[in-house]
Coordinates of C-alpha atoms and ligand atoms in Angstrom, one line a residue:
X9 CA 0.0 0.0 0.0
X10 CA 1.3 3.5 -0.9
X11 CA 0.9 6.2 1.2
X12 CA -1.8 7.8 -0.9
X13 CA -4.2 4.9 -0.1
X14 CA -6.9 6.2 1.1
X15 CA -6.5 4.1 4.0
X16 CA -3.0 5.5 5.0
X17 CA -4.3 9.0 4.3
X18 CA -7.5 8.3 6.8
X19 CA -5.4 7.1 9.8
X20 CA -2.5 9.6 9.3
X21 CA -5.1 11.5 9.8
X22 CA -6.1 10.5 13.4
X23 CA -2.7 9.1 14.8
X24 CA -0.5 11.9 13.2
X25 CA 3.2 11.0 14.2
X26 CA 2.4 8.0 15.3
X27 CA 1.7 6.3 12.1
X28 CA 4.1 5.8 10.2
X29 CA 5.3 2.9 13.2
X30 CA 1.3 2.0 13.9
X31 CA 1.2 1.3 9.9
X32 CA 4.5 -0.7 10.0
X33 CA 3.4 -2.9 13.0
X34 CA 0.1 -3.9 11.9
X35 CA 2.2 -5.8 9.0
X36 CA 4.1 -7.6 11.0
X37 CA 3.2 -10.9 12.4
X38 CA 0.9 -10.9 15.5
X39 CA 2.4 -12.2 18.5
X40 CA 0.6 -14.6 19.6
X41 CA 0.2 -16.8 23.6
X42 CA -0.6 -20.4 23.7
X43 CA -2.8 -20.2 26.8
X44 CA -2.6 -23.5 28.9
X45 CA -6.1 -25.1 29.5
X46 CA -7.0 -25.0 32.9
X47 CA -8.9 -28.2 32.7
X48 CA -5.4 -30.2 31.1
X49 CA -3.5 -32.4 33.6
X50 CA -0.9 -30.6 35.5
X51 CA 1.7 -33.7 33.9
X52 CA 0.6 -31.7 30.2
X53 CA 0.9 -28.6 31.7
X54 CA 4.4 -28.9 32.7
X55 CA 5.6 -30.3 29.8
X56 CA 4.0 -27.2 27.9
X57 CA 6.1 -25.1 30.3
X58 CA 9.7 -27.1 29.5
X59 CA 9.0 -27.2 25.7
X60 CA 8.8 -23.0 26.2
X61 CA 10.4 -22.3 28.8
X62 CA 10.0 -18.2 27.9
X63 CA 7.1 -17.5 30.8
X64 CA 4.9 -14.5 29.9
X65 CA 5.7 -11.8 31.7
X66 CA 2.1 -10.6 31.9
X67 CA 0.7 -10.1 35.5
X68 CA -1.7 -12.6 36.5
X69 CA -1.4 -14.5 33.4
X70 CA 0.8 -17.5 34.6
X71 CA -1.0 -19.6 32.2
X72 CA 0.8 -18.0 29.0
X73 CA 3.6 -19.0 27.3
X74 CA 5.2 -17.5 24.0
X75 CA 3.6 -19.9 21.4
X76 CA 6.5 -20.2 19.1
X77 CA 5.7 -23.1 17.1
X78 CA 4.2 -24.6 19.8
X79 CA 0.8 -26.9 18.6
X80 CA -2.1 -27.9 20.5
X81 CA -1.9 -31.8 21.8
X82 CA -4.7 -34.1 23.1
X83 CA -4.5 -35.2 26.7
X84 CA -5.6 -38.6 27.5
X85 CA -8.6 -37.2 28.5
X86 CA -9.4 -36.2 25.0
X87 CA -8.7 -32.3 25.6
X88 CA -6.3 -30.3 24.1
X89 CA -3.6 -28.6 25.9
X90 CA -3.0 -25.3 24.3
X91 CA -5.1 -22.4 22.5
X92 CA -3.3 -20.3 20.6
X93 CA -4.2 -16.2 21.2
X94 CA -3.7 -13.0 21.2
X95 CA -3.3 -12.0 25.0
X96 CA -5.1 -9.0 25.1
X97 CA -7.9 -11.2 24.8
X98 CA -7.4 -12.8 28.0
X99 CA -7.3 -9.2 29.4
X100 CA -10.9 -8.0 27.7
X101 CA -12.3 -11.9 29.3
X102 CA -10.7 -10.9 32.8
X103 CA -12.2 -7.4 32.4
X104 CA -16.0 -8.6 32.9
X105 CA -14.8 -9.7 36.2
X106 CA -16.9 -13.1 36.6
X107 CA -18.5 -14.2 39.5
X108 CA -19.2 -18.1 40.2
X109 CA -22.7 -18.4 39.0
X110 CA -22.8 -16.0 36.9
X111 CA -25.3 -16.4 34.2
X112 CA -22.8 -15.2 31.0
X113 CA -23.2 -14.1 27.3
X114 CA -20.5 -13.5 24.7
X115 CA -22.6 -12.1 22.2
X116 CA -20.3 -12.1 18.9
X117 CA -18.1 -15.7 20.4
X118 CA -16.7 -17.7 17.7
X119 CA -14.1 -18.9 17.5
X120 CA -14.0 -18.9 21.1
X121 CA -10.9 -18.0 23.0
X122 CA -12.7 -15.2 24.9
X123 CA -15.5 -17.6 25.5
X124 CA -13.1 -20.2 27.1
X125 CA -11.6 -18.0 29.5
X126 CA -14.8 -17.0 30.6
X127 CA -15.8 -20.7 30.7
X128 CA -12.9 -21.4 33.0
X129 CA -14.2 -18.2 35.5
X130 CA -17.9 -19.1 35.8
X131 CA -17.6 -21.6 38.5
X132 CA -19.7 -24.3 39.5
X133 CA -23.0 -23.0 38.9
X134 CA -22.9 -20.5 36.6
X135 CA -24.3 -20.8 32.3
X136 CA -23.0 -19.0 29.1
X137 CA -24.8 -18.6 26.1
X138 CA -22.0 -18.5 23.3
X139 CA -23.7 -16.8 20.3
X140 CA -22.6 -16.2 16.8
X141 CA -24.5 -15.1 13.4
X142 CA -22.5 -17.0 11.3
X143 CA -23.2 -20.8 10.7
X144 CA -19.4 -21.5 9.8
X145 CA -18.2 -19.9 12.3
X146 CA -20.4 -21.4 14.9
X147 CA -19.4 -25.0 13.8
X148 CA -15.7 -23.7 14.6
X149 CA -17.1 -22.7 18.1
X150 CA -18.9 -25.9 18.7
X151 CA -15.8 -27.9 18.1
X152 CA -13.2 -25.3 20.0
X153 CA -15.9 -25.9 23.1
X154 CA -16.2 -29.8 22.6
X155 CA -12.2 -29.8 22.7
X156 CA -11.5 -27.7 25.1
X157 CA -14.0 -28.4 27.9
X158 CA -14.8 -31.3 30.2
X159 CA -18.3 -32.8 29.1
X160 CA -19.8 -31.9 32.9
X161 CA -18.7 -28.2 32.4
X162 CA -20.2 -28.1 28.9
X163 CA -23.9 -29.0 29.8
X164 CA -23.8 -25.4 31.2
X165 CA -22.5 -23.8 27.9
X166 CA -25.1 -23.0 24.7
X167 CA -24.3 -22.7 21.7
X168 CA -26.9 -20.2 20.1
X169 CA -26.9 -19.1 16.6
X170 CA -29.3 -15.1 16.8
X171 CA -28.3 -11.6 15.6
X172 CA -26.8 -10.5 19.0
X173 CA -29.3 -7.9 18.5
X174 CA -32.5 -9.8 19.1
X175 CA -30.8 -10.8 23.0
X176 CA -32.0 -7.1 23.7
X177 CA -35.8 -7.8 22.7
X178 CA -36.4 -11.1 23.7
X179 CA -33.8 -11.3 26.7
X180 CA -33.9 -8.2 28.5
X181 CA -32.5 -8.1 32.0
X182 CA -31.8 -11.6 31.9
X183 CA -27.9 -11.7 32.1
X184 CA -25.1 -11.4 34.7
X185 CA -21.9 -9.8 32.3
X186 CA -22.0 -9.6 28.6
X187 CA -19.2 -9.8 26.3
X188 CA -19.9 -8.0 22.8
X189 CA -16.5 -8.7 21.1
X190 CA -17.9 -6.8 18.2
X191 CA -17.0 -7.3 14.4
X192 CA -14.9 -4.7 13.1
X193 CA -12.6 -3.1 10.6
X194 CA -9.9 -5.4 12.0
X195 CA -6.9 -3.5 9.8
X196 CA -4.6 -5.8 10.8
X197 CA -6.6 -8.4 8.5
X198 CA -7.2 -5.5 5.7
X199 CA -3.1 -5.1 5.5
X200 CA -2.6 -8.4 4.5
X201 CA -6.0 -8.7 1.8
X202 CA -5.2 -7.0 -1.6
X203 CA -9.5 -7.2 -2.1
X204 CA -10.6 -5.4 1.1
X205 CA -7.7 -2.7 0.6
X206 CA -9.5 -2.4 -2.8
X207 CA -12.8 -2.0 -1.3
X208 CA -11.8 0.3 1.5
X209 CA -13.4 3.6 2.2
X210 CA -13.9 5.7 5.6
X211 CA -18.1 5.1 5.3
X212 CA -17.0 1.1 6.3
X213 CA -15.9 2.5 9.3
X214 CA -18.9 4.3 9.9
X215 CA -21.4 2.1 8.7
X216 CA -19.5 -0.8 11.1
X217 CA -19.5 1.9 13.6
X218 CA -23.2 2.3 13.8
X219 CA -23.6 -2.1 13.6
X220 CA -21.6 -2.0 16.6
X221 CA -23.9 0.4 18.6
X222 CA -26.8 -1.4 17.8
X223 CA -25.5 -4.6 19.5
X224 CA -23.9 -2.7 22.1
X225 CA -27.5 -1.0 23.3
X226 CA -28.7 -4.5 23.1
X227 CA -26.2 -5.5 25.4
X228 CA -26.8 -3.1 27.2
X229 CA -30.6 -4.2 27.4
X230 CA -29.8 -7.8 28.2
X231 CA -27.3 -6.9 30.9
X232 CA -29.4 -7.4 34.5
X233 CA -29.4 -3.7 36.4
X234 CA -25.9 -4.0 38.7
X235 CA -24.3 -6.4 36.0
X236 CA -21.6 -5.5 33.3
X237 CA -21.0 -5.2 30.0
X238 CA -17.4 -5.2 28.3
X239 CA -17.6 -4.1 25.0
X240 CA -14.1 -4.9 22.6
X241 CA -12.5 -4.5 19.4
X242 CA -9.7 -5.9 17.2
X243 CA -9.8 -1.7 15.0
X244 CA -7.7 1.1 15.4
X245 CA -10.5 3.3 14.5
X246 CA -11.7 5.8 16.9
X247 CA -14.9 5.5 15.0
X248 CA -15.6 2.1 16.3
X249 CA -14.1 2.4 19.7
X250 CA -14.5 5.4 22.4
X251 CA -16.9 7.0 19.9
X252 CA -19.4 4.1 20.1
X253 CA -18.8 3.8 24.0
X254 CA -19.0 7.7 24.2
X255 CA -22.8 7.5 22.4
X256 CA -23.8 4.4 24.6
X257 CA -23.0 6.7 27.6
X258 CA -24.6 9.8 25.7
X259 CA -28.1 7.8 25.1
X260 CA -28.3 6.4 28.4
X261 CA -27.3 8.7 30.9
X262 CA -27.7 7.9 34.6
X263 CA -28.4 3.9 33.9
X264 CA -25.1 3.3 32.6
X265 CA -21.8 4.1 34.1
X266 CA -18.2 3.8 32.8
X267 CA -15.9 1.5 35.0
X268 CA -11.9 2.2 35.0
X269 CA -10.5 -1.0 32.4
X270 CA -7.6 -2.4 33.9
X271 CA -4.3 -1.7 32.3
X272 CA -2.1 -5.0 31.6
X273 CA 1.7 -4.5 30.7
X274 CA 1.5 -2.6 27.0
X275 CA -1.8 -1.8 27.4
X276 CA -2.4 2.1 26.7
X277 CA -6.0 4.5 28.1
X278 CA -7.4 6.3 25.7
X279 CA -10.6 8.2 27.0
X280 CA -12.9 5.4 27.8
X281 CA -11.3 2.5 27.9
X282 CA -7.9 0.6 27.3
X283 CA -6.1 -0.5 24.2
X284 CA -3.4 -2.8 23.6
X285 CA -1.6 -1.9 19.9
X286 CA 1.1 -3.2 18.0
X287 CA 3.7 -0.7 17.9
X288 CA 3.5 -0.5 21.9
X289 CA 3.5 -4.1 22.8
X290 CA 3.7 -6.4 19.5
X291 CA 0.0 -7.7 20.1
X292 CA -3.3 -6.4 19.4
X293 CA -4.5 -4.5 18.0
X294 CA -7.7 -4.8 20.7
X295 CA -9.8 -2.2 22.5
X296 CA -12.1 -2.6 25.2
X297 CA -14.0 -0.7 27.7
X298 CA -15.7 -1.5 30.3
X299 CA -19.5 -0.8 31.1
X300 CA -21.8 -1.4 34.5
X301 CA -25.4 -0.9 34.2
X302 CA -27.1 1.3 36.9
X303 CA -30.5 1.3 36.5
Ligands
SAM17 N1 -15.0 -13.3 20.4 C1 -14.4 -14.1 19.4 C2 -13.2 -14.8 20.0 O1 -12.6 -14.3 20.9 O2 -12.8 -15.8 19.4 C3 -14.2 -13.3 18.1 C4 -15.4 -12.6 17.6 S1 -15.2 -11.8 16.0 C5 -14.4 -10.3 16.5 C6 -16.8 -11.2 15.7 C7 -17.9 -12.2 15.5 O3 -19.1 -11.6 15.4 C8 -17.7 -13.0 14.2 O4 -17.6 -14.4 14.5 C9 -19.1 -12.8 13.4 O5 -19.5 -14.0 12.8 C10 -20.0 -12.4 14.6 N2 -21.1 -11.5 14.2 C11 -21.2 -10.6 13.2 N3 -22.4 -10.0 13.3 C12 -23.1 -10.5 14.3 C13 -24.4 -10.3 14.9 N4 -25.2 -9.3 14.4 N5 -24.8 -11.1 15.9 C14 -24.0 -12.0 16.4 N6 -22.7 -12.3 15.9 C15 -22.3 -11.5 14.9

């Protein structure tokens, strides 16, 4: 891409100096964590650990390791070992801050890393619902859940296949935390596709700007009154970050009320919420804020 792209002219436009080193590291390769499944025998567990020996050194994520390589194995009892992901993504999963019992959504959940952190919080008690639009993707879901968790755990998660919007008409009130891990630009992905560079143009930020509120109000109807909603990103666009938080809060005044998003190593605040970029920490790019309804 040339640096009359439309594209590069667009975000020169809102990160200025920055650029020129954002641009650069969205091209290189993500760094990605293979997180160690908390339901794996501690024997597979520690071989993970001698194979990469590198530990993470992000707080209160002793369960990464640098995934160099490294491929998911079964365990004798039929789960794999490793998922492979970004690990700002643990850090948006952490941010709803489950409680055991919970009764979760992740509203926009294949292919389900997110989903199987939040899995591995829930507890005893607690039920997800993890919903995707698209049938493809949903199959991937299905089979990430079925080899990932223990049979028990999974009679508790649901696989459901609605536009996340129709959660805020037919399910108001009705959950504990909701995850809307919304689809976005995702740059990173439009670097590296000749087509979608083709087909790029400042209204797809806009027009994905204004899907994304219209799941996020929905979240923000399904949420129960005291619960939380964190709402994420893989863009750098303003558009489809802060400024779709900023009308959320806007809209609904006094019932909603923005909650400080924890900061991991890397991570970066920008008005509402946190994001993790490339050029600051190798991973991401991934935004997320963090949102507790009040009334
Ligand atoms: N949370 C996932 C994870 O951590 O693996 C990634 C989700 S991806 C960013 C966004 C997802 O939203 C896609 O899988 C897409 O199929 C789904 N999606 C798009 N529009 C939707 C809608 N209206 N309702 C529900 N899901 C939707």
């Amino acid at each position: 891409m040339n640096t009359d792209h439309p594209f590069y002219r667009h975000f020169e436009k809102v990160y200025g100096s920055r650029w020129p080193g954002l641009f650069a590291a969205l091209q290189t390769r993500e760094q990605q964590v293979a997180r160690v499944n908390a339901w794996s025998p501690s024997d597979k567990s520690t071989k993970s650990w001698s194979q990469f020996p590198e530990k993470s050194e992000l707080p209160g994520c002793h369960w990464l390791t640098p995934a160099h390589g490294c491929q998911p194995e079964r365990n004798s009892d039929e789960l794999l070992d490793i998922y492979i992901m970004d690990p700002a993504s643990v850090m948006v999963a952490r941010a709803l801050d489950v409680q055991p019992g919970d009764r979760l959504l992740d509203m926009c959940a294949a292919p389900g890393g997110k989903s199987l952190v939040m899995i591995e919080s829930f507890g005893g008690e607690g039920e997800i619902f993890c919903n995707d639009l698209s049938p493809e993707r949903r199959e991937r879901l299905k089979k990430v859940i079925q080899q990932y968790v223990p049979r028990e755990v999974r009679n508790r998660v649901w696989v459901t296949g609605k536009d996340g919007v129709q959660f805020g008409l037919k399910e108001p009130g009705s959950f504990d935390r909701v995850l809307l891990d919304a689809p976005c630009s995702g740059e990173r992905h439009i670097l590296e596709n000749q087509a979608a560079q083709d087909e790029w143009s400042p209204r797809r930020t806009e027009h994905l700007a204004a899907r994304q509120y219209s799941l996020l109000a929905a979240a923000f109807l399904a949420v129960k009154v005291g619960g939380r909603i964190v709402y994420s990103t893989c863009s750098i666009s303003p558009a489809e970050n802060d400024d779709v938080v900023r009308k959320l809060l806007k809209k609904k005044k006094s019932a909603v009320k923005l909650l400080e998003a924890p900061v991991g190593v890397g991570g970066e605040r920008t008005e509402l919420g946190v994001a993790y970029m490339p050029d600051q920490c190798g991973f991401g790019p991934l935004y997320f804020a963090v949102i507790e309804k009040v009334e």
